[in-house]
mmCIF file of C-alpha atoms and ligand atoms in Angstrom:
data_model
loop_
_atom_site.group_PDB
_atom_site.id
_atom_site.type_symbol
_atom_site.label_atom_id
_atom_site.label_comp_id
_atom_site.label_asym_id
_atom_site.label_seq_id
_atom_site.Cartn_x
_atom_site.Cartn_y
_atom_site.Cartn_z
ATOM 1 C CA UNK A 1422 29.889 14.807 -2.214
ATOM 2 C CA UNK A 1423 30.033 11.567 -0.706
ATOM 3 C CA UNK A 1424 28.322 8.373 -1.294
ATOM 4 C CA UNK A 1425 27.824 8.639 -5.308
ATOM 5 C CA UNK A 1426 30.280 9.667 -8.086
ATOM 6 C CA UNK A 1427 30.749 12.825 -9.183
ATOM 7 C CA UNK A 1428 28.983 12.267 -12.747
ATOM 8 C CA UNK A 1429 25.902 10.978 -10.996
ATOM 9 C CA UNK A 1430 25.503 14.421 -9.084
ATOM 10 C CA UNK A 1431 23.494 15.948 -10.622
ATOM 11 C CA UNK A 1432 21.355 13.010 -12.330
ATOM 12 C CA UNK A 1433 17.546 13.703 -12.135
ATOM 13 C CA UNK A 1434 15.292 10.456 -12.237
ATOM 14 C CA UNK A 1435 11.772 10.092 -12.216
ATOM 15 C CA UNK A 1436 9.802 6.792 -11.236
ATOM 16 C CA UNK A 1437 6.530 5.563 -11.358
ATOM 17 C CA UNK A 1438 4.980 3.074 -8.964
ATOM 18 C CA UNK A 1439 1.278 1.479 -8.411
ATOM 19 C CA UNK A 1440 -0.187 1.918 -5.476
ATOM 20 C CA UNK A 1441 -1.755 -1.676 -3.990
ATOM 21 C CA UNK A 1442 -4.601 -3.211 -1.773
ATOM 22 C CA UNK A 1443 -3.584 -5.925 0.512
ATOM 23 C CA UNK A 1444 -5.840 -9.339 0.322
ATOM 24 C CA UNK A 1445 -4.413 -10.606 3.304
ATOM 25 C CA UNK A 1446 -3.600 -7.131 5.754
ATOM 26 C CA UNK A 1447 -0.464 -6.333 7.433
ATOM 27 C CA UNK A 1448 -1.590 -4.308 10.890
ATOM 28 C CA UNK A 1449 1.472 -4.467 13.462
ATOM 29 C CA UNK A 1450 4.752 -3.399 13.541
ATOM 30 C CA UNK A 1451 8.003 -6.435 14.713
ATOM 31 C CA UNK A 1452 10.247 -3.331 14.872
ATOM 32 C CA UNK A 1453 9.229 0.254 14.586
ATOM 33 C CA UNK A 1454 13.041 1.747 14.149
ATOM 34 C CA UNK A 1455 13.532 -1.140 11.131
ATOM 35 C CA UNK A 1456 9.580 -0.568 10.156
ATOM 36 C CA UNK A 1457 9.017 -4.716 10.142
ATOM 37 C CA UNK A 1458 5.885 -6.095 9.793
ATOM 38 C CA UNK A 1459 4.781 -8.362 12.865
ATOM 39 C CA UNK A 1460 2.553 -10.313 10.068
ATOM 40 C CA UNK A 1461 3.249 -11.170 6.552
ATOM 41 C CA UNK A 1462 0.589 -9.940 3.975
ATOM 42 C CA UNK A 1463 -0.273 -10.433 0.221
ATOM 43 C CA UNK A 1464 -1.321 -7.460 -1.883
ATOM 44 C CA UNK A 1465 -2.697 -6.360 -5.518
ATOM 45 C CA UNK A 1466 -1.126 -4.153 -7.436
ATOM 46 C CA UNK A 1467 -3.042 -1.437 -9.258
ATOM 47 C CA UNK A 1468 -3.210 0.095 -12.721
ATOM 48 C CA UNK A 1469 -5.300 3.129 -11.785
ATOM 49 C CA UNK A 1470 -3.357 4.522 -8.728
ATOM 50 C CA UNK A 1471 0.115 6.186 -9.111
ATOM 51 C CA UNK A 1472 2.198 7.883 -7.939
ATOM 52 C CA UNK A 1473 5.377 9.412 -10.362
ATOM 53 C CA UNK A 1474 8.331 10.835 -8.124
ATOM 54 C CA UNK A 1475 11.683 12.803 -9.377
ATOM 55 C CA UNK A 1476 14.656 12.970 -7.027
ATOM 56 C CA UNK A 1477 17.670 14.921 -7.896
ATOM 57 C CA UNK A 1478 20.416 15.358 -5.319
ATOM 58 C CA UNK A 1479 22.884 18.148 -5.300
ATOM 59 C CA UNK A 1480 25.929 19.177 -3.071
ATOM 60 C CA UNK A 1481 24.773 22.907 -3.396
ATOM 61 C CA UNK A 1482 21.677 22.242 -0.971
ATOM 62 C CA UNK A 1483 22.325 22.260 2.209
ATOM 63 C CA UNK A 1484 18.844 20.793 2.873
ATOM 64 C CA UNK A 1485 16.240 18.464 1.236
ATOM 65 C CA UNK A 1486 13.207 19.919 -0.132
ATOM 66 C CA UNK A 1487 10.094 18.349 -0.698
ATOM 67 C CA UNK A 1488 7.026 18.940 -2.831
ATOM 68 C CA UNK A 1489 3.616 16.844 -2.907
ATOM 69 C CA UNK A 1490 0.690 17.946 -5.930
ATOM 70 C CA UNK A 1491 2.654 21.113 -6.415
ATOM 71 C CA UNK A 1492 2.925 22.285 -2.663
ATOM 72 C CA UNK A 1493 5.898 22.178 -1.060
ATOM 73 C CA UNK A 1494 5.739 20.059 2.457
ATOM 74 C CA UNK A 1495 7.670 21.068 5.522
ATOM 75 C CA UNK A 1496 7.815 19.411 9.080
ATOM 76 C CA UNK A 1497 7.014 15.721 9.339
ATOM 77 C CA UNK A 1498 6.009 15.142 6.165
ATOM 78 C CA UNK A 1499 10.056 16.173 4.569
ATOM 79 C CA UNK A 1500 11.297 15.020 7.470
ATOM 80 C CA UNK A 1501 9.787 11.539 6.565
ATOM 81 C CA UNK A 1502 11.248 11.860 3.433
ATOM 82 C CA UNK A 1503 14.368 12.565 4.877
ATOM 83 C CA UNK A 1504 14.927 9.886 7.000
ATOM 84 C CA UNK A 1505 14.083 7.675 4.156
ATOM 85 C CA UNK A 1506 17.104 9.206 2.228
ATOM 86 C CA UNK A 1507 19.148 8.808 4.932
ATOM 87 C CA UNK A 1508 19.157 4.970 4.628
ATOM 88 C CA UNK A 1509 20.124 4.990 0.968
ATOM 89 C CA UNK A 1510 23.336 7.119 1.913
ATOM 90 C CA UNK A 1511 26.673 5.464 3.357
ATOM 91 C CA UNK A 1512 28.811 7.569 4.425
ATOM 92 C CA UNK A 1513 29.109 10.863 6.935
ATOM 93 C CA UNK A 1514 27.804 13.302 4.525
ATOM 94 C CA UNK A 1515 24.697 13.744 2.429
ATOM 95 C CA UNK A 1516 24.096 15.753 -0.198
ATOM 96 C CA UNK A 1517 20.923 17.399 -0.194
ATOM 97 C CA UNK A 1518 17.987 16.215 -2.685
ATOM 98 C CA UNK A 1519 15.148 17.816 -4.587
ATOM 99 C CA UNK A 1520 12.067 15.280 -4.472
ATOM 100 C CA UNK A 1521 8.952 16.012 -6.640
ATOM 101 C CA UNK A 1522 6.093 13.855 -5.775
ATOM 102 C CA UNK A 1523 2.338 13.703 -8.113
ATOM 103 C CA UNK A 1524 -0.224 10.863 -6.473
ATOM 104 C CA UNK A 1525 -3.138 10.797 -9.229
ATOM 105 C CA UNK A 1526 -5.449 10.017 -6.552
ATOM 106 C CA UNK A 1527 -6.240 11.246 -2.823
ATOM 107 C CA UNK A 1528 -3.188 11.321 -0.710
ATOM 108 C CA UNK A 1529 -2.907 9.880 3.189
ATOM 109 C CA UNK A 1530 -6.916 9.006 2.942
ATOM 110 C CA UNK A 1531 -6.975 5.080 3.036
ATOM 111 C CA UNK A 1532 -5.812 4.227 -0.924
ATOM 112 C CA UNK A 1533 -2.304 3.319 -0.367
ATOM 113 C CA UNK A 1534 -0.586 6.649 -1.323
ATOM 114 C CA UNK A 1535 2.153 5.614 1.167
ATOM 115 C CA UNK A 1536 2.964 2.256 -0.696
ATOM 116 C CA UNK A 1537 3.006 4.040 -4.064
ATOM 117 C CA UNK A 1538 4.696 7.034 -2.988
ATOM 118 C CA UNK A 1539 7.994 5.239 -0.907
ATOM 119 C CA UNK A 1540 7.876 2.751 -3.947
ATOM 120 C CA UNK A 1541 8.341 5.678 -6.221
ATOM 121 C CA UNK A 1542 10.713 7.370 -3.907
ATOM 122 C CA UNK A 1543 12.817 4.317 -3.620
ATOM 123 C CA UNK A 1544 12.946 3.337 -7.217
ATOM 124 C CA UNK A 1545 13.892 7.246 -8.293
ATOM 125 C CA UNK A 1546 16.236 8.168 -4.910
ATOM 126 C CA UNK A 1547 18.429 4.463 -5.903
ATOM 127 C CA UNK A 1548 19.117 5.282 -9.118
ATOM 128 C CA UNK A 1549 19.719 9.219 -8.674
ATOM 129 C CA UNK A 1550 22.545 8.124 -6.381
ATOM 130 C CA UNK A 1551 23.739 6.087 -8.779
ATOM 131 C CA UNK A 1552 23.139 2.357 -7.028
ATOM 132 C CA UNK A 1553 21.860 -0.366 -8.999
ATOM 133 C CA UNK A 1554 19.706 -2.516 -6.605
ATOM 134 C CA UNK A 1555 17.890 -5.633 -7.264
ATOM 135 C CA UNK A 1556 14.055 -5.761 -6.668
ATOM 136 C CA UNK A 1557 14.191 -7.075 -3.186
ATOM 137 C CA UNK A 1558 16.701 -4.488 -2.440
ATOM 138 C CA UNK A 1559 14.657 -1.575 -3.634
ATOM 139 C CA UNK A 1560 11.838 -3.562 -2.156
ATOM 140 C CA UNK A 1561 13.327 -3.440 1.209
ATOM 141 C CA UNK A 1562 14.790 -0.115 1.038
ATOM 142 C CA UNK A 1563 10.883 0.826 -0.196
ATOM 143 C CA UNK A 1564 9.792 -0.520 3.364
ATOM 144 C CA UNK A 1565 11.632 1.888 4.791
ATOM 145 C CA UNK A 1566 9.306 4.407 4.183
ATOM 146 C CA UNK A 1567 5.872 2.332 4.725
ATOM 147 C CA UNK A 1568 5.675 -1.444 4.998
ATOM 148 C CA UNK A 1569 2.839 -1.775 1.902
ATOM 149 C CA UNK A 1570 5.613 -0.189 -0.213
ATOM 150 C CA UNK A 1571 8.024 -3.277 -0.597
ATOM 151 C CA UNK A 1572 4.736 -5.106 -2.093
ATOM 152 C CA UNK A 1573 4.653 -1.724 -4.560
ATOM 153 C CA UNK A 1574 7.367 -2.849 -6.292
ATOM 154 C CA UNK A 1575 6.044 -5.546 -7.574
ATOM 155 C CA UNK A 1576 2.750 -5.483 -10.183
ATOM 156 C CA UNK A 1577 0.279 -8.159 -10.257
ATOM 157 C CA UNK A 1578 -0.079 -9.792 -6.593
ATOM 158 C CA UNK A 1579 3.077 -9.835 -4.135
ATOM 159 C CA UNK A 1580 3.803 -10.974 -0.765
ATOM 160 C CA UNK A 1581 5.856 -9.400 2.284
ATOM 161 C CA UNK A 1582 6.868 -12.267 4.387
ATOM 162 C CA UNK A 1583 7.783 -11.420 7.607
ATOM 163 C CA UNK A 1584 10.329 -13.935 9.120
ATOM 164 C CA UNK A 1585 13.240 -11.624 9.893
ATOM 165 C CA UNK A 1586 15.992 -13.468 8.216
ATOM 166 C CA UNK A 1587 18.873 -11.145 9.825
ATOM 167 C CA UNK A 1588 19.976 -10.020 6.384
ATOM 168 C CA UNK A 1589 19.994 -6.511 4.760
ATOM 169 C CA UNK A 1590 16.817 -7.865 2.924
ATOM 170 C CA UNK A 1591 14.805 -9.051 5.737
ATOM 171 C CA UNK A 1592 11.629 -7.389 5.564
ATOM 172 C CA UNK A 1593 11.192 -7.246 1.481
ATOM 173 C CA UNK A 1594 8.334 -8.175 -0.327
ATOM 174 C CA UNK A 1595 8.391 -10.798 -3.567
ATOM 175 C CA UNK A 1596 6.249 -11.566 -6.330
ATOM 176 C CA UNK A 1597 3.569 -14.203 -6.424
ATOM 177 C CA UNK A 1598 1.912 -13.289 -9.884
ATOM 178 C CA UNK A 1599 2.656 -10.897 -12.578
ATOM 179 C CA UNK A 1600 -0.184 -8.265 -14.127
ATOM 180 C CA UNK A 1601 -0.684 -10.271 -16.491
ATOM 181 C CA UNK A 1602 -2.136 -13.401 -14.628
ATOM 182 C CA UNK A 1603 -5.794 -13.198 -13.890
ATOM 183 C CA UNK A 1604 -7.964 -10.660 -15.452
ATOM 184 C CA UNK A 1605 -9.494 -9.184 -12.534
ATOM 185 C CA UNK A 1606 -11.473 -5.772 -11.198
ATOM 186 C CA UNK A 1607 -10.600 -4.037 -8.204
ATOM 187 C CA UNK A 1608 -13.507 -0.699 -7.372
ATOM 188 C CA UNK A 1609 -12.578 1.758 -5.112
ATOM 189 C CA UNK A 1610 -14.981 3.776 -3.722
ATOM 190 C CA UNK A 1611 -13.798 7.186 -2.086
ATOM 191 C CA UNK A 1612 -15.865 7.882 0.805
ATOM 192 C CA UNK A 1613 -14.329 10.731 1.726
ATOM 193 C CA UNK A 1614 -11.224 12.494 0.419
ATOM 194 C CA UNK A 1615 -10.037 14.402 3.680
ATOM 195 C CA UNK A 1616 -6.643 12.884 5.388
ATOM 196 C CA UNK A 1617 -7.185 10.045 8.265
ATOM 197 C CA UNK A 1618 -6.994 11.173 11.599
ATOM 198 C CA UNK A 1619 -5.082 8.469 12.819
ATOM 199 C CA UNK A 1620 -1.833 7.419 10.746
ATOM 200 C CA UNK A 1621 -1.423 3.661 10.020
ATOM 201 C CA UNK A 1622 1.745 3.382 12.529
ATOM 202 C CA UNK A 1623 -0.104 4.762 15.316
ATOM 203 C CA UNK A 1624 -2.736 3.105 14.657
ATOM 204 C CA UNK A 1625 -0.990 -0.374 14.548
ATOM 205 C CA UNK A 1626 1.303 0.893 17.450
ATOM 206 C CA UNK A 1627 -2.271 1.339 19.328
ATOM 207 C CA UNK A 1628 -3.609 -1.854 18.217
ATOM 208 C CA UNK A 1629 -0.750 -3.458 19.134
ATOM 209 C CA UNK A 1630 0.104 -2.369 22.280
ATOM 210 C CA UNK A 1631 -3.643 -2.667 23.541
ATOM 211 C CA UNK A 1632 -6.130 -5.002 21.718
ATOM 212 C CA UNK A 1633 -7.113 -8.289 23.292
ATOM 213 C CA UNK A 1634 -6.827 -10.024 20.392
ATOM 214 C CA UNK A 1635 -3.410 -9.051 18.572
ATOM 215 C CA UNK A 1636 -1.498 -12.349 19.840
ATOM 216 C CA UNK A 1637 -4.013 -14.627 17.911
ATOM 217 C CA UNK A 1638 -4.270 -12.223 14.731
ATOM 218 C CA UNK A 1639 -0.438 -12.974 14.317
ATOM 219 C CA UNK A 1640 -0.953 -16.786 15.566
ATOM 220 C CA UNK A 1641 -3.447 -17.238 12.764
ATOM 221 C CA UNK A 1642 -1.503 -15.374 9.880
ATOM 222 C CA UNK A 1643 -0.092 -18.174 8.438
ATOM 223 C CA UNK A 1644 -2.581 -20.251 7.810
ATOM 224 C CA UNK A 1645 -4.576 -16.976 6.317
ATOM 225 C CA UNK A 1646 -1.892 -16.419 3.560
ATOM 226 C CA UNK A 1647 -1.418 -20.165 3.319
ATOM 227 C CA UNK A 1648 -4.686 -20.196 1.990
ATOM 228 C CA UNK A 1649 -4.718 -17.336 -0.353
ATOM 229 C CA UNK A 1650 -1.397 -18.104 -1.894
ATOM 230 C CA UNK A 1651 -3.749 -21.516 -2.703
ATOM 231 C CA UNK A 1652 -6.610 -19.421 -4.111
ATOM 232 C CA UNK A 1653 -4.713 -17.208 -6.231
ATOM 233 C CA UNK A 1654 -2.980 -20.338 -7.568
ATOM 234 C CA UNK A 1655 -6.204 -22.304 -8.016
ATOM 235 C CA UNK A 1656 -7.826 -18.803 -9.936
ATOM 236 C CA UNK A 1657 -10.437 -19.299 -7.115
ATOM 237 C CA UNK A 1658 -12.564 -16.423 -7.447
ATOM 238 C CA UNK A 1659 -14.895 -17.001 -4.260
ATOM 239 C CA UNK A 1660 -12.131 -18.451 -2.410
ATOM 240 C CA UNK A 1661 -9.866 -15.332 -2.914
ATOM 241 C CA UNK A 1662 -12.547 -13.057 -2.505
ATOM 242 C CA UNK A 1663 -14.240 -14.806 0.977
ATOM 243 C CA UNK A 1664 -10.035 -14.778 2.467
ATOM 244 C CA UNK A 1665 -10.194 -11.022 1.648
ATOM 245 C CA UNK A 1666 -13.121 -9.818 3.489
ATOM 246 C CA UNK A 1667 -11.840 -12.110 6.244
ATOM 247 C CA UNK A 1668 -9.065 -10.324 6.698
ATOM 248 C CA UNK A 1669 -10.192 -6.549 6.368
ATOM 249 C CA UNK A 1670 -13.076 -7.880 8.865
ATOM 250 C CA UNK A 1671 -10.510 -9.591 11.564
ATOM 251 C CA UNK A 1672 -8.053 -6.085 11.130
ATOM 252 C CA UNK A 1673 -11.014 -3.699 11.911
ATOM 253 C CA UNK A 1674 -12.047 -5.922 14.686
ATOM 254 C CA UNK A 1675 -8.633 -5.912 16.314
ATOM 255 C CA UNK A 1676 -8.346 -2.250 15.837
ATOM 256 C CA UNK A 1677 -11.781 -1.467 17.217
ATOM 257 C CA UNK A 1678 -10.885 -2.979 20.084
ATOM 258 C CA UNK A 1679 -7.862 -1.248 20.921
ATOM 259 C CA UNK A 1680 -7.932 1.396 23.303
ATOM 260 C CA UNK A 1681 -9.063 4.273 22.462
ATOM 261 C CA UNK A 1682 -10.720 2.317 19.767
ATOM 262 C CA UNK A 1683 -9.760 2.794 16.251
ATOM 263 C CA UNK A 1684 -12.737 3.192 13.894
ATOM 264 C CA UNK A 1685 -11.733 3.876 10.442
ATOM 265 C CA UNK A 1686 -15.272 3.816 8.582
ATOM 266 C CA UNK A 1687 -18.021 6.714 7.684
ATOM 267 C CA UNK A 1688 -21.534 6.272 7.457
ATOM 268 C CA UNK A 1689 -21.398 5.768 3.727
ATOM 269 C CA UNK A 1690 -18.657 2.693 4.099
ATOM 270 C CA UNK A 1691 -21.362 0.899 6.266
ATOM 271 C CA UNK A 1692 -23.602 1.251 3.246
ATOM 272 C CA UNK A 1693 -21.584 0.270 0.882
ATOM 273 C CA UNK A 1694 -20.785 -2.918 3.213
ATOM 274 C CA UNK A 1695 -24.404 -3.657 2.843
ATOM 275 C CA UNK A 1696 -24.822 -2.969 -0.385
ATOM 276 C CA UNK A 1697 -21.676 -5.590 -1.322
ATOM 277 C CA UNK A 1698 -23.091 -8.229 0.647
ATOM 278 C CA UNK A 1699 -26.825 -7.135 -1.020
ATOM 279 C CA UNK A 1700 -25.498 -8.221 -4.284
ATOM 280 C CA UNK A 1701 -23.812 -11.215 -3.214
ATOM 281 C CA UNK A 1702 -27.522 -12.280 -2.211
ATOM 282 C CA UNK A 1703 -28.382 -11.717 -5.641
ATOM 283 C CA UNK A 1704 -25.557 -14.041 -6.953
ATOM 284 C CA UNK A 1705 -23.090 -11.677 -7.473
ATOM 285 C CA UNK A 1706 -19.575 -12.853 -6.254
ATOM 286 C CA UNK A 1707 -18.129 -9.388 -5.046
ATOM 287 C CA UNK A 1708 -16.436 -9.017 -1.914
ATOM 288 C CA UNK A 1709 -14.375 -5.912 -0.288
ATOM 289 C CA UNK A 1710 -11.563 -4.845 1.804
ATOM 290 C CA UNK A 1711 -11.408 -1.221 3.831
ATOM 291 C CA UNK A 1712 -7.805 -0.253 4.626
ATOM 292 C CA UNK A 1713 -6.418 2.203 7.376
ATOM 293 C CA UNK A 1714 -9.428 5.184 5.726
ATOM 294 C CA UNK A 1715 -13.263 4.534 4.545
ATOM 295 C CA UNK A 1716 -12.818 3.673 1.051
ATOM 296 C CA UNK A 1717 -14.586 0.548 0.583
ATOM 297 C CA UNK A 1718 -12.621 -1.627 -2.341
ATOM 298 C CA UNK A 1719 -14.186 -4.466 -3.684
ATOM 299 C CA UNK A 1720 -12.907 -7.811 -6.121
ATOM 300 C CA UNK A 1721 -14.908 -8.851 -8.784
ATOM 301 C CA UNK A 1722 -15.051 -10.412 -12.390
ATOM 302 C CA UNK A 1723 -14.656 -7.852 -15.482
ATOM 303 C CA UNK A 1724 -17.799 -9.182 -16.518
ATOM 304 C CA UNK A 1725 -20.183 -7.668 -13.467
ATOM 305 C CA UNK A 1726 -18.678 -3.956 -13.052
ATOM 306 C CA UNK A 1727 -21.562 -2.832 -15.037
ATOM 307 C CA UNK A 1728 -23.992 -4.348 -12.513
ATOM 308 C CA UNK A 1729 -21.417 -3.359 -9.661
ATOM 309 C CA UNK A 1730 -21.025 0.330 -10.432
ATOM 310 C CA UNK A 1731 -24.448 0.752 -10.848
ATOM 311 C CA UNK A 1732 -25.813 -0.661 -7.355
ATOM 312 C CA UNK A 1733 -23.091 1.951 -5.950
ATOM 313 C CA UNK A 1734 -24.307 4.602 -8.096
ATOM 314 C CA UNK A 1735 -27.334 4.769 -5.871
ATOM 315 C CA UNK A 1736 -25.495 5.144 -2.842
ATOM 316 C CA UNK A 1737 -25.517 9.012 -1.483
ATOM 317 C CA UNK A 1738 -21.640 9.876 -0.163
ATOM 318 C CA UNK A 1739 -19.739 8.013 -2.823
ATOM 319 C CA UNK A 1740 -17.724 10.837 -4.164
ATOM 320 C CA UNK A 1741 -15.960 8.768 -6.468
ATOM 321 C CA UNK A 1742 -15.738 5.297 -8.260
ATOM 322 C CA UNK A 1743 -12.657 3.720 -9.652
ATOM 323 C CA UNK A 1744 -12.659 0.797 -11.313
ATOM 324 C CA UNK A 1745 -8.895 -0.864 -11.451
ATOM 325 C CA UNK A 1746 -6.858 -3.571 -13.074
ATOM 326 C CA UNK A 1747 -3.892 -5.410 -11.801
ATOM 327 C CA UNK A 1748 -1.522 -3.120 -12.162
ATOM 328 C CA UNK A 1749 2.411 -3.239 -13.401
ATOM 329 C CA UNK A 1750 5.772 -2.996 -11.508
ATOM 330 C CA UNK A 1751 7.269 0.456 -10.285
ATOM 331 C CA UNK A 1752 9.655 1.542 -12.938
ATOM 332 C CA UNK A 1753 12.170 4.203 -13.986
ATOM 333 C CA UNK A 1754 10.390 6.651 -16.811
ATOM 334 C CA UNK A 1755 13.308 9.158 -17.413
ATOM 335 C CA UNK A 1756 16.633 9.713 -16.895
ATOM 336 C CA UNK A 1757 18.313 13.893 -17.158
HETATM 337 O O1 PMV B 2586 2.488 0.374 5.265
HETATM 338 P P1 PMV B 2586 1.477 1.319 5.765
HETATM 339 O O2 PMV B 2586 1.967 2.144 6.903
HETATM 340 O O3 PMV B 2586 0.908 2.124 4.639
HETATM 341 O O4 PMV B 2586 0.258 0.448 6.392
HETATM 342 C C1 PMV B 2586 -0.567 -0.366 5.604
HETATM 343 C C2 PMV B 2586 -1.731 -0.834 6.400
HETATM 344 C C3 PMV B 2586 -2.898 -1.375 5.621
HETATM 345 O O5 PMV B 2586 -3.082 -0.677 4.420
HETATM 346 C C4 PMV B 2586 -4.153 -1.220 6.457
HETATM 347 C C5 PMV B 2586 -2.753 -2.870 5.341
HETATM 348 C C6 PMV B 2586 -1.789 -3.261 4.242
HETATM 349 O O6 PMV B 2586 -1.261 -4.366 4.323
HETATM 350 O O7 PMV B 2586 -1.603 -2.494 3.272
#
């Protein structure tokens, strides 16, 4: 076996990472083969979505394997997981690894399974091989897999710059905040559980290669994260909140006007638009995001769930509500 030492072999390690919902949205990639973000981004992590991952490599296989919720995946999906693998190794020879993955929430449906799941994978595959890496190195190795898992790393709120500094950690995320920070709510609500028709990369690939506008959405990036990394510092609740529905608002533009356009939203995300900007008229400082799916996820204080949850609870096509804190850092749970 090359590449780790022969006591490490056999070493089984499972992870745990938070999935997170980016404030300020990455859409477009610098460089597909190095997966680097064209924008940076800023993101919450959360307690309620994980993702736990076990990777145990093995000179006997003579292939990976790969199993998500108890089914094994073939095709894309392992060879994704592959690839990912591949970068970890030095060296002409892998040996082959057994990767168990368990999201506790929808998978590939617009709630950042992706940035849980690679941070998981990262954290887990790093160790199993024996390498001790520093959080921006498992935070760029993470990105990798998906560019919203170097933020996954983190907990509390992180950022993924995006200046490409030529180094092996170009393209890794850091922290801004810890969990701890600002007591703050995050609701989900799941809209639909099915898979997204259109993956994020294609989707940004799309965007990218065709929307009008994608020149000025990465002109005016930096003044957009400029003035979050100001809110979040100043505890501005509005402030944060106002920035956030900017952004999901100027991504969804730019990828509805790509061509063929990219519409991400159901019926029941429209409502639930409505129904967030209903109870802002009432004096209710909530705001949302939407990511590459139609779950709707909306900021606000601890002290106006109640009142939150229960304006959604009268919307028909909500199949679920999740209400989320900041969430911790991705971790090692157990070592065999
Ligand atoms: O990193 P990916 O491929 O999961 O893409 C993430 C894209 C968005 O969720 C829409 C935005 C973001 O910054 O997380």
């Amino acid at each position: 076996m090359k590449g780790a030492t022969t006591d490490k072999m056999h070493t089984s390690v499972t992870a745990e990472a938070h999935a997170n919902i980016a404030l300020i949205k990455y859409w477009g990639k610098r460089s597909t083969d190095l997966n680097l973000p064209a924008v940076g981004s800023i993101s919450l992590t959360l307690d309620d979505l994980k993702t736990e991952t076990t990777v145990s490599f093995s000179d006997d296989l003579d292939s990976d394997r790969f199993e998500l919720n108890g089914q094994q995946v073939d095709g894309d999906g392992l060879e994704r997981i592959s690839s990912f693998l591949d970068y970890l190794h030095e060296g002409p020879e892998r040996p082959g690894a057994i990767v168990k993955s368990n999201n506790n929430f929808p998978t590939g449906a617009g709630l950042a399974s992706s940035a849980s799941g690679f941070a998981a994978l990262a954290v887990s595959a790093a160790s199993a091989a024996g390498k001790e890496l520093s959080k921006k190195e498992l935070s760029a190795l993470a990105r990798y897999g998906s560019g919203s898992a170097a933020r996954s790393i983190y907990g509390g709120f992180a950022e993924m710059e995006c200046q490409d500094t030529g180094s092996a950690n170009s393209g890794a995320a850091k922290s801004l905040y810890d969990h701890n920070y600002w007591d703050i709510r995050l609701l989900i609500a799941v809209t639909s559980s099915q898979k997204k028709d259109v993956s994020s990369t294609e989707g940004m690939n799309r965007t990218a290669n065709t929307a009008p506008y994608f020149k000025s959405w990465v002109q005016e990036q930096a003044q957009d994260l400029s003035d979050m990394r100001s809110a979040i510092a100043e505890k501005d609740f509005e402030k944060v909140g106002e920035l956030t529905e900017h952004s999901c608002f100027k991504m969804h533009g730019l990828a509805m006007a790509a061509r063929p356009p990219l519409l991400y939203w159901n019926d029941t995300t429209i409502k639930t638009i409505h129904a967030v900007w209903d109870l802002r008229k009432q004096g209710i400082p909530v705001y949302l995001t939407i990511d590459a799916g139609p779950q709707v996820k909306m900021l606000c204080k601890p002290a106006d769930v109640k009142v939150v949850r229960q304006a959604l609870e009268t919307i028909n096509g909500i199949e679920q509500l999740r209400c989320c804190k900041p969430g911790p850092p991705a971790k090692i749970k157990s070592t065999n």
